[in-house]
Amino acid sequence: MEVFVPVHPGEARVYTCGPTVYNYQHIGNMRAYVFADTLGRALQFKGYKLTHVVNITDVGHLTSDADEGEDKMEKMASRQGKSAWDIAKFYQEDFERDLTRLNVQPKQHPRATEYVDAMIEWGKQMADKHCYELESGLYFDVSTVEDYGRLARAVTDDGEGRIDTVEGKRNAADFAIWRKTPAGETRQMEWDSPWGKGAPGWHLECSVMGEKLLGFPFDIHTGGIDHREIHHPNEIAQNQAFCECGGLSEATNSGAKIWMHNNFLVERSGKMSKSSGEFLRLQLLVDKGFHPLAYRMMCLQAHYRSELEFSWEGLEAALTRLKRMVMAAERLSDAESQPMAEHPKFKPALDKFEEAISDDLNTPIALTALEDAMATKKVDAGIKRAVVEHMDAVLGLGLFDLTREALRIRPENAKITEAEIEEALTRRKAARAEKDFATSDAIRDELTAKGVDVMDGDPLGWEWKLG
Ligand code: AMP
Ligand code: ZN
């Protein structure tokens, strides 16, 4: 743990490895962006002016990280009979829709294909000292930079971190800067370069977009923990080569001063794999009746460096917790938010929150601080509202924009509409008022048969849900 000292006073510049837009994002991927968004919000909370880039990989990512296999974009394009460009556009839009649904604040989304000229320039600059050509393209020689793989604590000759498969590589961990289109083939996405017609290697784009948009060094680079082994060490090696700077004992030599990785969301039955037919994506949660922000809550409940196991029960628990918070916020809805003057009653919760957020983004504790603030008694509602808004600005749950009704579970394939349920419940209420319990029970049974759980006296005021 170290104190965050910005490269540019008063500013925080963050780069987050973005999605490869050849398919829908699964909710594990979305955990990476919820984490990055919460980090960005925390930096703003601390008063920094935030510049945050999340790139869009629309070229160059192969089905294997070992410079092998097909380009993910082209493979999906031929499978769907569309152009790679159409595939990229479609899945980028879907990704951005999911970000919005998760209250992820707008960020810059540069596309790799817009930076190919800049990537070629980088390649030219590094080529003489750091690269060599093979039949299949231009490769980076990792032995030409100091401390290669230090981020992953990798052993590069044997064992961990070993990646070869391409014949002729000098070191197992060498990687492609440029992939030549094989003779006699045409790719949908290809460009002319000094190393022949082809496409850039995947790692190059993040180095180039990071440098172009944020300048070297910038403050924080994020990504999922899988990137700590190959993608980020390779980015760092390129950055060292580009800057012609030395070893990694100097943090700024890696391009970004701090590298942060979120751990994985795991799911035991394998539904996270994009190759498993219907995989777990945000839309599936919505179709099963869960509000997307229940998933954000689920993410916040775990520390970003811990593995998080997905289960429907866990999601339902997160939804219930969110609902309790929304109910507390509803009680403050009439209050005018007051300037958050020093208020002794809120000091413990505010201090706890501040400490938790500053302690490597400890959102599980921060959530309990928010609950403490909400439970504080005999205080001015306006000040309470200000405190809740202050904390929610970091957590991004949007508590004052949500309603209990919006959080109600209603799967898309339900056999009954919401209006029909409300109508039946109104009839049932009238029957009960007249002590006509036979009718009341009959209506309840009717609803049960259609999959509606009627929840009399539910403390959360849910009244019904679709099972
Ligand atoms: P990709 O589109 O495969 O490049 O992945 C996009 C982002 O999601 C990267 O930062 C990955 O490290 C991250 N990621 C992939 N799978 C998971 C997972 N199961 N849980 C959390 N993050 C993930
Ligand atoms: Zn990246």
mmCIF file with all atom_site columns, N, CA, C and O and ligand atoms in Angstrom, residues 16-33 57 61 72 95 202 222-228 231-232 261-267 272 274 295 308, ligand 1:
data_model
loop_
_atom_site.group_PDB
_atom_site.id
_atom_site.type_symbol
_atom_site.label_atom_id
_atom_site.label_alt_id
_atom_site.label_comp_id
_atom_site.label_asym_id
_atom_site.label_entity_id
_atom_site.label_seq_id
_atom_site.pdbx_PDB_ins_code
_atom_site.Cartn_x
_atom_site.Cartn_y
_atom_site.Cartn_z
_atom_site.occupancy
_atom_site.B_iso_or_equiv
_atom_site.pdbx_formal_charge
_atom_site.auth_seq_id
_atom_site.auth_comp_id
_atom_site.auth_asym_id
_atom_site.auth_atom_id
_atom_site.pdbx_PDB_model_num
ATOM   1   N N   . THR A 1 16  ? -8.015  1.884   -18.540 1.00 0.00 ? 16  THR A N   1
ATOM   2   C CA  . THR A 1 16  ? -8.587  0.574   -18.237 1.00 0.00 ? 16  THR A CA  1
ATOM   3   C C   . THR A 1 16  ? -8.641  -0.252  -19.516 1.00 0.00 ? 16  THR A C   1
ATOM   4   O O   . THR A 1 16  ? -9.190  0.212   -20.521 1.00 0.00 ? 16  THR A O   1
ATOM   5   N N   . CYS A 1 17  ? -8.068  -1.448  -19.474 1.00 0.00 ? 17  CYS A N   1
ATOM   6   C CA  . CYS A 1 17  ? -8.143  -2.323  -20.646 1.00 0.00 ? 17  CYS A CA  1
ATOM   7   C C   . CYS A 1 17  ? -9.601  -2.647  -20.922 1.00 0.00 ? 17  CYS A C   1
ATOM   8   O O   . CYS A 1 17  ? -10.306 -3.147  -20.048 1.00 0.00 ? 17  CYS A O   1
ATOM   9   N N   . GLY A 1 18  ? -10.021 -2.361  -22.121 1.00 0.00 ? 18  GLY A N   1
ATOM   10  C CA  . GLY A 1 18  ? -11.433 -2.503  -22.460 1.00 0.00 ? 18  GLY A CA  1
ATOM   11  C C   . GLY A 1 18  ? -11.748 -3.822  -23.138 1.00 0.00 ? 18  GLY A C   1
ATOM   12  O O   . GLY A 1 18  ? -10.885 -4.689  -23.277 1.00 0.00 ? 18  GLY A O   1
ATOM   13  N N   . PRO A 1 19  ? -12.977 -3.963  -23.572 1.00 0.00 ? 19  PRO A N   1
ATOM   14  C CA  . PRO A 1 19  ? -13.438 -5.236  -24.116 1.00 0.00 ? 19  PRO A CA  1
ATOM   15  C C   . PRO A 1 19  ? -12.987 -5.474  -25.554 1.00 0.00 ? 19  PRO A C   1
ATOM   16  O O   . PRO A 1 19  ? -12.756 -4.528  -26.299 1.00 0.00 ? 19  PRO A O   1
ATOM   17  N N   . THR A 1 20  ? -12.888 -6.735  -25.898 1.00 0.00 ? 20  THR A N   1
ATOM   18  C CA  . THR A 1 20  ? -12.755 -7.115  -27.301 1.00 0.00 ? 20  THR A CA  1
ATOM   19  C C   . THR A 1 20  ? -14.185 -7.298  -27.799 1.00 0.00 ? 20  THR A C   1
ATOM   20  O O   . THR A 1 20  ? -14.922 -8.137  -27.282 1.00 0.00 ? 20  THR A O   1
ATOM   21  N N   . VAL A 1 21  ? -14.567 -6.475  -28.771 1.00 0.00 ? 21  VAL A N   1
ATOM   22  C CA  . VAL A 1 21  ? -15.985 -6.416  -29.123 1.00 0.00 ? 21  VAL A CA  1
ATOM   23  C C   . VAL A 1 21  ? -16.357 -7.403  -30.233 1.00 0.00 ? 21  VAL A C   1
ATOM   24  O O   . VAL A 1 21  ? -16.879 -7.019  -31.282 1.00 0.00 ? 21  VAL A O   1
ATOM   25  N N   . TYR A 1 22  ? -16.091 -8.660  -29.969 1.00 0.00 ? 22  TYR A N   1
ATOM   26  C CA  . TYR A 1 22  ? -16.438 -9.702  -30.937 1.00 0.00 ? 22  TYR A CA  1
ATOM   27  C C   . TYR A 1 22  ? -17.662 -10.471 -30.455 1.00 0.00 ? 22  TYR A C   1
ATOM   28  O O   . TYR A 1 22  ? -18.135 -11.383 -31.120 1.00 0.00 ? 22  TYR A O   1
ATOM   29  N N   . ASN A 1 23  ? -18.136 -10.124 -29.265 1.00 0.00 ? 23  ASN A N   1
ATOM   30  C CA  . ASN A 1 23  ? -19.233 -10.874 -28.664 1.00 0.00 ? 23  ASN A CA  1
ATOM   31  C C   . ASN A 1 23  ? -19.793 -10.010 -27.532 1.00 0.00 ? 23  ASN A C   1
ATOM   32  O O   . ASN A 1 23  ? -19.243 -8.970  -27.207 1.00 0.00 ? 23  ASN A O   1
ATOM   33  N N   . TYR A 1 24  ? -20.873 -10.492 -26.911 1.00 0.00 ? 24  TYR A N   1
ATOM   34  C CA  . TYR A 1 24  ? -21.383 -9.803  -25.736 1.00 0.00 ? 24  TYR A CA  1
ATOM   35  C C   . TYR A 1 24  ? -20.358 -9.912  -24.610 1.00 0.00 ? 24  TYR A C   1
ATOM   36  O O   . TYR A 1 24  ? -19.582 -10.868 -24.566 1.00 0.00 ? 24  TYR A O   1
ATOM   37  N N   . GLN A 1 25  ? -20.389 -8.971  -23.693 1.00 0.00 ? 25  GLN A N   1
ATOM   38  C CA  . GLN A 1 25  ? -19.569 -9.067  -22.485 1.00 0.00 ? 25  GLN A CA  1
ATOM   39  C C   . GLN A 1 25  ? -20.302 -9.938  -21.468 1.00 0.00 ? 25  GLN A C   1
ATOM   40  O O   . GLN A 1 25  ? -21.520 -9.848  -21.338 1.00 0.00 ? 25  GLN A O   1
ATOM   41  N N   . HIS A 1 26  ? -19.540 -10.777 -20.753 1.00 0.00 ? 26  HIS A N   1
ATOM   42  C CA  . HIS A 1 26  ? -20.207 -11.494 -19.661 1.00 0.00 ? 26  HIS A CA  1
ATOM   43  C C   . HIS A 1 26  ? -20.097 -10.679 -18.381 1.00 0.00 ? 26  HIS A C   1
ATOM   44  O O   . HIS A 1 26  ? -19.372 -9.672  -18.331 1.00 0.00 ? 26  HIS A O   1
ATOM   45  N N   . ILE A 1 27  ? -20.826 -11.087 -17.364 1.00 0.00 ? 27  ILE A N   1
ATOM   46  C CA  . ILE A 1 27  ? -20.853 -10.246 -16.161 1.00 0.00 ? 27  ILE A CA  1
ATOM   47  C C   . ILE A 1 27  ? -19.506 -10.232 -15.445 1.00 0.00 ? 27  ILE A C   1
ATOM   48  O O   . ILE A 1 27  ? -19.228 -9.324  -14.674 1.00 0.00 ? 27  ILE A O   1
ATOM   49  N N   . GLY A 1 28  ? -18.658 -11.221 -15.707 1.00 0.00 ? 28  GLY A N   1
ATOM   50  C CA  . GLY A 1 28  ? -17.292 -11.177 -15.180 1.00 0.00 ? 28  GLY A CA  1
ATOM   51  C C   . GLY A 1 28  ? -16.541 -10.002 -15.781 1.00 0.00 ? 28  GLY A C   1
ATOM   52  O O   . GLY A 1 28  ? -15.910 -9.215  -15.078 1.00 0.00 ? 28  GLY A O   1
ATOM   53  N N   . ASN A 1 29  ? -16.635 -9.844  -17.092 1.00 0.00 ? 29  ASN A N   1
ATOM   54  C CA  . ASN A 1 29  ? -16.024 -8.679  -17.742 1.00 0.00 ? 29  ASN A CA  1
ATOM   55  C C   . ASN A 1 29  ? -16.555 -7.396  -17.105 1.00 0.00 ? 29  ASN A C   1
ATOM   56  O O   . ASN A 1 29  ? -15.802 -6.465  -16.842 1.00 0.00 ? 29  ASN A O   1
ATOM   57  N N   . MET A 1 30  ? -17.865 -7.378  -16.862 1.00 0.00 ? 30  MET A N   1
ATOM   58  C CA  . MET A 1 30  ? -18.457 -6.144  -16.342 1.00 0.00 ? 30  MET A CA  1
ATOM   59  C C   . MET A 1 30  ? -17.953 -5.836  -14.925 1.00 0.00 ? 30  MET A C   1
ATOM   60  O O   . MET A 1 30  ? -17.918 -4.689  -14.518 1.00 0.00 ? 30  MET A O   1
ATOM   61  N N   . ARG A 1 31  ? -17.529 -6.879  -14.213 1.00 0.00 ? 31  ARG A N   1
ATOM   62  C CA  . ARG A 1 31  ? -16.940 -6.628  -12.890 1.00 0.00 ? 31  ARG A CA  1
ATOM   63  C C   . ARG A 1 31  ? -15.702 -5.736  -13.039 1.00 0.00 ? 31  ARG A C   1
ATOM   64  O O   . ARG A 1 31  ? -15.457 -4.856  -12.207 1.00 0.00 ? 31  ARG A O   1
ATOM   65  N N   . ALA A 1 32  ? -14.941 -5.959  -14.101 1.00 0.00 ? 32  ALA A N   1
ATOM   66  C CA  . ALA A 1 32  ? -13.727 -5.157  -14.324 1.00 0.00 ? 32  ALA A CA  1
ATOM   67  C C   . ALA A 1 32  ? -14.078 -3.675  -14.510 1.00 0.00 ? 32  ALA A C   1
ATOM   68  O O   . ALA A 1 32  ? -13.350 -2.798  -14.046 1.00 0.00 ? 32  ALA A O   1
ATOM   69  N N   . TYR A 1 33  ? -15.208 -3.410  -15.155 1.00 0.00 ? 33  TYR A N   1
ATOM   70  C CA  . TYR A 1 33  ? -15.564 -2.008  -15.419 1.00 0.00 ? 33  TYR A CA  1
ATOM   71  C C   . TYR A 1 33  ? -16.270 -1.370  -14.228 1.00 0.00 ? 33  TYR A C   1
ATOM   72  O O   . TYR A 1 33  ? -16.162 -0.159  -14.027 1.00 0.00 ? 33  TYR A O   1
ATOM   73  N N   . THR A 1 57  ? -11.230 -2.815  -28.059 1.00 0.00 ? 57  THR A N   1
ATOM   74  C CA  . THR A 1 57  ? -10.387 -3.651  -28.921 1.00 0.00 ? 57  THR A CA  1
ATOM   75  C C   . THR A 1 57  ? -11.239 -4.158  -30.074 1.00 0.00 ? 57  THR A C   1
ATOM   76  O O   . THR A 1 57  ? -12.081 -5.039  -29.891 1.00 0.00 ? 57  THR A O   1
ATOM   77  N N   . HIS A 1 61  ? -7.014  -9.057  -31.422 1.00 0.00 ? 61  HIS A N   1
ATOM   78  C CA  . HIS A 1 61  ? -7.008  -9.996  -30.301 1.00 0.00 ? 61  HIS A CA  1
ATOM   79  C C   . HIS A 1 61  ? -7.244  -11.410 -30.839 1.00 0.00 ? 61  HIS A C   1
ATOM   80  O O   . HIS A 1 61  ? -8.310  -11.709 -31.375 1.00 0.00 ? 61  HIS A O   1
ATOM   81  N N   . LYS A 1 72  ? -10.191 -12.810 -33.184 1.00 0.00 ? 72  LYS A N   1
ATOM   82  C CA  . LYS A 1 72  ? -11.535 -13.012 -32.621 1.00 0.00 ? 72  LYS A CA  1
ATOM   83  C C   . LYS A 1 72  ? -12.604 -12.288 -33.436 1.00 0.00 ? 72  LYS A C   1
ATOM   84  O O   . LYS A 1 72  ? -13.715 -12.783 -33.610 1.00 0.00 ? 72  LYS A O   1
ATOM   85  N N   . PHE A 1 95  ? -22.132 -3.179  -25.265 1.00 0.00 ? 95  PHE A N   1
ATOM   86  C CA  . PHE A 1 95  ? -21.267 -2.945  -24.110 1.00 0.00 ? 95  PHE A CA  1
ATOM   87  C C   . PHE A 1 95  ? -21.608 -1.606  -23.447 1.00 0.00 ? 95  PHE A C   1
ATOM   88  O O   . PHE A 1 95  ? -21.771 -1.513  -22.225 1.00 0.00 ? 95  PHE A O   1
ATOM   89  N N   . TRP A 1 202 ? -1.999  -7.478  -30.406 1.00 0.00 ? 202 TRP A N   1
ATOM   90  C CA  . TRP A 1 202 ? -2.991  -6.989  -29.448 1.00 0.00 ? 202 TRP A CA  1
ATOM   91  C C   . TRP A 1 202 ? -2.408  -6.058  -28.385 1.00 0.00 ? 202 TRP A C   1
ATOM   92  O O   . TRP A 1 202 ? -3.018  -5.052  -28.009 1.00 0.00 ? 202 TRP A O   1
ATOM   93  N N   . THR A 1 222 ? -5.582  -0.165  -15.153 1.00 0.00 ? 222 THR A N   1
ATOM   94  C CA  . THR A 1 222 ? -6.339  -1.283  -14.560 1.00 0.00 ? 222 THR A CA  1
ATOM   95  C C   . THR A 1 222 ? -6.685  -2.343  -15.607 1.00 0.00 ? 222 THR A C   1
ATOM   96  O O   . THR A 1 222 ? -6.634  -2.104  -16.812 1.00 0.00 ? 222 THR A O   1
ATOM   97  N N   . GLY A 1 223 ? -7.059  -3.495  -15.086 1.00 0.00 ? 223 GLY A N   1
ATOM   98  C CA  . GLY A 1 223 ? -7.501  -4.602  -15.937 1.00 0.00 ? 223 GLY A CA  1
ATOM   99  C C   . GLY A 1 223 ? -7.815  -5.796  -15.047 1.00 0.00 ? 223 GLY A C   1
ATOM   100 O O   . GLY A 1 223 ? -7.560  -5.757  -13.830 1.00 0.00 ? 223 GLY A O   1
ATOM   101 N N   . GLY A 1 224 ? -8.343  -6.840  -15.645 1.00 0.00 ? 224 GLY A N   1
ATOM   102 C CA  . GLY A 1 224 ? -8.600  -8.059  -14.884 1.00 0.00 ? 224 GLY A CA  1
ATOM   103 C C   . GLY A 1 224 ? -7.287  -8.761  -14.560 1.00 0.00 ? 224 GLY A C   1
ATOM   104 O O   . GLY A 1 224 ? -6.262  -8.526  -15.200 1.00 0.00 ? 224 GLY A O   1
ATOM   105 N N   . ILE A 1 225 ? -7.329  -9.619  -13.559 1.00 0.00 ? 225 ILE A N   1
ATOM   106 C CA  . ILE A 1 225 ? -6.111  -10.230 -13.039 1.00 0.00 ? 225 ILE A CA  1
ATOM   107 C C   . ILE A 1 225 ? -5.412  -11.121 -14.067 1.00 0.00 ? 225 ILE A C   1
ATOM   108 O O   . ILE A 1 225 ? -4.192  -11.319 -13.994 1.00 0.00 ? 225 ILE A O   1
ATOM   109 N N   . ASP A 1 226 ? -6.162  -11.607 -15.038 1.00 0.00 ? 226 ASP A N   1
ATOM   110 C CA  . ASP A 1 226 ? -5.523  -12.412 -16.092 1.00 0.00 ? 226 ASP A CA  1
ATOM   111 C C   . ASP A 1 226 ? -4.503  -11.590 -16.890 1.00 0.00 ? 226 ASP A C   1
ATOM   112 O O   . ASP A 1 226 ? -3.559  -12.141 -17.442 1.00 0.00 ? 226 ASP A O   1
ATOM   113 N N   . HIS A 1 227 ? -4.697  -10.273 -16.914 1.00 0.00 ? 227 HIS A N   1
ATOM   114 C CA  . HIS A 1 227 ? -3.774  -9.424  -17.675 1.00 0.00 ? 227 HIS A CA  1
ATOM   115 C C   . HIS A 1 227 ? -2.441  -9.198  -16.974 1.00 0.00 ? 227 HIS A C   1
ATOM   116 O O   . HIS A 1 227 ? -1.508  -8.660  -17.566 1.00 0.00 ? 227 HIS A O   1
ATOM   117 N N   . ARG A 1 228 ? -2.377  -9.593  -15.718 1.00 0.00 ? 228 ARG A N   1
ATOM   118 C CA  . ARG A 1 228 ? -1.135  -9.377  -14.977 1.00 0.00 ? 228 ARG A CA  1
ATOM   119 C C   . ARG A 1 228 ? -0.018  -10.286 -15.482 1.00 0.00 ? 228 ARG A C   1
ATOM   120 O O   . ARG A 1 228 ? 1.153   -10.012 -15.289 1.00 0.00 ? 228 ARG A O   1
ATOM   121 N N   . HIS A 1 231 ? -0.532  -9.756  -20.853 1.00 0.00 ? 231 HIS A N   1
ATOM   122 C CA  . HIS A 1 231 ? -0.863  -8.509  -21.545 1.00 0.00 ? 231 HIS A CA  1
ATOM   123 C C   . HIS A 1 231 ? -0.156  -7.305  -20.918 1.00 0.00 ? 231 HIS A C   1
ATOM   124 O O   . HIS A 1 231 ? 0.468   -6.506  -21.628 1.00 0.00 ? 231 HIS A O   1
ATOM   125 N N   . HIS A 1 232 ? -0.233  -7.177  -19.621 1.00 0.00 ? 232 HIS A N   1
ATOM   126 C CA  . HIS A 1 232 ? 0.369   -5.995  -18.999 1.00 0.00 ? 232 HIS A CA  1
ATOM   127 C C   . HIS A 1 232 ? 1.901   -6.036  -18.978 1.00 0.00 ? 232 HIS A C   1
ATOM   128 O O   . HIS A 1 232 ? 2.528   -5.012  -19.274 1.00 0.00 ? 232 HIS A O   1
ATOM   129 N N   . HIS A 1 261 ? -5.347  -4.631  -10.498 1.00 0.00 ? 261 HIS A N   1
ATOM   130 C CA  . HIS A 1 261 ? -6.065  -5.728  -11.164 1.00 0.00 ? 261 HIS A CA  1
ATOM   131 C C   . HIS A 1 261 ? -7.233  -6.219  -10.325 1.00 0.00 ? 261 HIS A C   1
ATOM   132 O O   . HIS A 1 261 ? -7.056  -6.521  -9.151  1.00 0.00 ? 261 HIS A O   1
ATOM   133 N N   . ASN A 1 262 ? -8.367  -6.300  -10.950 1.00 0.00 ? 262 ASN A N   1
ATOM   134 C CA  . ASN A 1 262 ? -9.518  -6.890  -10.253 1.00 0.00 ? 262 ASN A CA  1
ATOM   135 C C   . ASN A 1 262 ? -9.463  -8.407  -10.381 1.00 0.00 ? 262 ASN A C   1
ATOM   136 O O   . ASN A 1 262 ? -9.065  -8.934  -11.428 1.00 0.00 ? 262 ASN A O   1
ATOM   137 N N   . ASN A 1 263 ? -9.848  -9.070  -9.309  1.00 0.00 ? 263 ASN A N   1
ATOM   138 C CA  . ASN A 1 263 ? -9.927  -10.532 -9.366  1.00 0.00 ? 263 ASN A CA  1
ATOM   139 C C   . ASN A 1 263 ? -11.172 -10.951 -10.153 1.00 0.00 ? 263 ASN A C   1
ATOM   140 O O   . ASN A 1 263 ? -12.012 -10.131 -10.514 1.00 0.00 ? 263 ASN A O   1
ATOM   141 N N   . PHE A 1 264 ? -11.286 -12.232 -10.372 1.00 0.00 ? 264 PHE A N   1
ATOM   142 C CA  . PHE A 1 264 ? -12.349 -12.734 -11.242 1.00 0.00 ? 264 PHE A CA  1
ATOM   143 C C   . PHE A 1 264 ? -13.678 -12.948 -10.527 1.00 0.00 ? 264 PHE A C   1
ATOM   144 O O   . PHE A 1 264 ? -13.725 -13.240 -9.339  1.00 0.00 ? 264 PHE A O   1
ATOM   145 N N   . LEU A 1 265 ? -14.716 -12.807 -11.286 1.00 0.00 ? 265 LEU A N   1
ATOM   146 C CA  . LEU A 1 265 ? -16.011 -13.337 -10.906 1.00 0.00 ? 265 LEU A CA  1
ATOM   147 C C   . LEU A 1 265 ? -15.999 -14.784 -11.382 1.00 0.00 ? 265 LEU A C   1
ATOM   148 O O   . LEU A 1 265 ? -15.661 -15.038 -12.540 1.00 0.00 ? 265 LEU A O   1
ATOM   149 N N   . VAL A 1 266 ? -16.330 -15.723 -10.511 1.00 0.00 ? 266 VAL A N   1
ATOM   150 C CA  . VAL A 1 266 ? -16.297 -17.126 -10.920 1.00 0.00 ? 266 VAL A CA  1
ATOM   151 C C   . VAL A 1 266 ? -17.685 -17.739 -10.822 1.00 0.00 ? 266 VAL A C   1
ATOM   152 O O   . VAL A 1 266 ? -18.525 -17.299 -10.034 1.00 0.00 ? 266 VAL A O   1
ATOM   153 N N   . GLU A 1 267 ? -17.867 -18.719 -11.650 1.00 0.00 ? 267 GLU A N   1
ATOM   154 C CA  . GLU A 1 267 ? -19.170 -19.370 -11.664 1.00 0.00 ? 267 GLU A CA  1
ATOM   155 C C   . GLU A 1 267 ? -18.888 -20.846 -11.889 1.00 0.00 ? 267 GLU A C   1
ATOM   156 O O   . GLU A 1 267 ? -18.203 -21.216 -12.846 1.00 0.00 ? 267 GLU A O   1
ATOM   157 N N   . MET A 1 272 ? -19.873 -18.832 -17.589 1.00 0.00 ? 272 MET A N   1
ATOM   158 C CA  . MET A 1 272 ? -19.202 -17.569 -17.879 1.00 0.00 ? 272 MET A CA  1
ATOM   159 C C   . MET A 1 272 ? -18.474 -17.622 -19.196 1.00 0.00 ? 272 MET A C   1
ATOM   160 O O   . MET A 1 272 ? -18.052 -16.609 -19.718 1.00 0.00 ? 272 MET A O   1
ATOM   161 N N   . LYS A 1 274 ? -17.790 -17.652 -22.951 1.00 0.00 ? 274 LYS A N   1
ATOM   162 C CA  . LYS A 1 274 ? -18.549 -17.152 -24.096 1.00 0.00 ? 274 LYS A CA  1
ATOM   163 C C   . LYS A 1 274 ? -18.788 -18.247 -25.127 1.00 0.00 ? 274 LYS A C   1
ATOM   164 O O   . LYS A 1 274 ? -19.572 -18.085 -26.037 1.00 0.00 ? 274 LYS A O   1
ATOM   165 N N   . TYR A 1 295 ? -26.548 -6.226  -9.493  1.00 0.00 ? 295 TYR A N   1
ATOM   166 C CA  . TYR A 1 295 ? -25.235 -6.793  -9.813  1.00 0.00 ? 295 TYR A CA  1
ATOM   167 C C   . TYR A 1 295 ? -24.113 -5.846  -9.393  1.00 0.00 ? 295 TYR A C   1
ATOM   168 O O   . TYR A 1 295 ? -23.077 -6.278  -8.892  1.00 0.00 ? 295 TYR A O   1
ATOM   169 N N   . LEU A 1 308 ? -14.856 -13.443 -6.553  1.00 0.00 ? 308 LEU A N   1
ATOM   170 C CA  . LEU A 1 308 ? -16.272 -13.318 -6.188  1.00 0.00 ? 308 LEU A CA  1
ATOM   171 C C   . LEU A 1 308 ? -17.022 -14.441 -6.886  1.00 0.00 ? 308 LEU A C   1
ATOM   172 O O   . LEU A 1 308 ? -16.908 -14.604 -8.101  1.00 0.00 ? 308 LEU A O   1
HETATM 173 P P1  . AMP B 2 .   ? -11.629 -9.270  -22.721 1.00 0.00 ? 1   AMP B P1  1
HETATM 174 O O1  . AMP B 2 .   ? -12.777 -8.719  -23.513 1.00 0.00 ? 1   AMP B O1  1
HETATM 175 O O2  . AMP B 2 .   ? -11.517 -10.740 -22.764 1.00 0.00 ? 1   AMP B O2  1
HETATM 176 O O3  . AMP B 2 .   ? -10.319 -8.577  -23.062 1.00 0.00 ? 1   AMP B O3  1
HETATM 177 O O4  . AMP B 2 .   ? -11.921 -8.941  -21.186 1.00 0.00 ? 1   AMP B O4  1
HETATM 178 C C1  . AMP B 2 .   ? -12.320 -7.679  -20.755 1.00 0.00 ? 1   AMP B C1  1
HETATM 179 C C2  . AMP B 2 .   ? -11.932 -7.457  -19.297 1.00 0.00 ? 1   AMP B C2  1
HETATM 180 O O5  . AMP B 2 .   ? -12.622 -8.354  -18.432 1.00 0.00 ? 1   AMP B O5  1
HETATM 181 C C3  . AMP B 2 .   ? -10.454 -7.691  -19.012 1.00 0.00 ? 1   AMP B C3  1
HETATM 182 O O6  . AMP B 2 .   ? -10.010 -6.683  -18.114 1.00 0.00 ? 1   AMP B O6  1
HETATM 183 C C4  . AMP B 2 .   ? -10.433 -9.046  -18.338 1.00 0.00 ? 1   AMP B C4  1
HETATM 184 O O7  . AMP B 2 .   ? -9.317  -9.188  -17.511 1.00 0.00 ? 1   AMP B O7  1
HETATM 185 C C5  . AMP B 2 .   ? -11.718 -8.986  -17.545 1.00 0.00 ? 1   AMP B C5  1
HETATM 186 N N1  . AMP B 2 .   ? -12.273 -10.295 -17.183 1.00 0.00 ? 1   AMP B N1  1
HETATM 187 C C6  . AMP B 2 .   ? -12.400 -11.380 -17.988 1.00 0.00 ? 1   AMP B C6  1
HETATM 188 N N2  . AMP B 2 .   ? -13.029 -12.384 -17.337 1.00 0.00 ? 1   AMP B N2  1
HETATM 189 C C7  . AMP B 2 .   ? -13.321 -11.929 -16.095 1.00 0.00 ? 1   AMP B C7  1
HETATM 190 C C8  . AMP B 2 .   ? -13.976 -12.487 -14.940 1.00 0.00 ? 1   AMP B C8  1
HETATM 191 N N3  . AMP B 2 .   ? -14.476 -13.717 -14.948 1.00 0.00 ? 1   AMP B N3  1
HETATM 192 N N4  . AMP B 2 .   ? -14.088 -11.717 -13.835 1.00 0.00 ? 1   AMP B N4  1
HETATM 193 C C9  . AMP B 2 .   ? -13.597 -10.472 -13.818 1.00 0.00 ? 1   AMP B C9  1
HETATM 194 N N5  . AMP B 2 .   ? -12.982 -9.875  -14.854 1.00 0.00 ? 1   AMP B N5  1
HETATM 195 C C10 . AMP B 2 .   ? -12.834 -10.590 -15.992 1.00 0.00 ? 1   AMP B C10 1
#
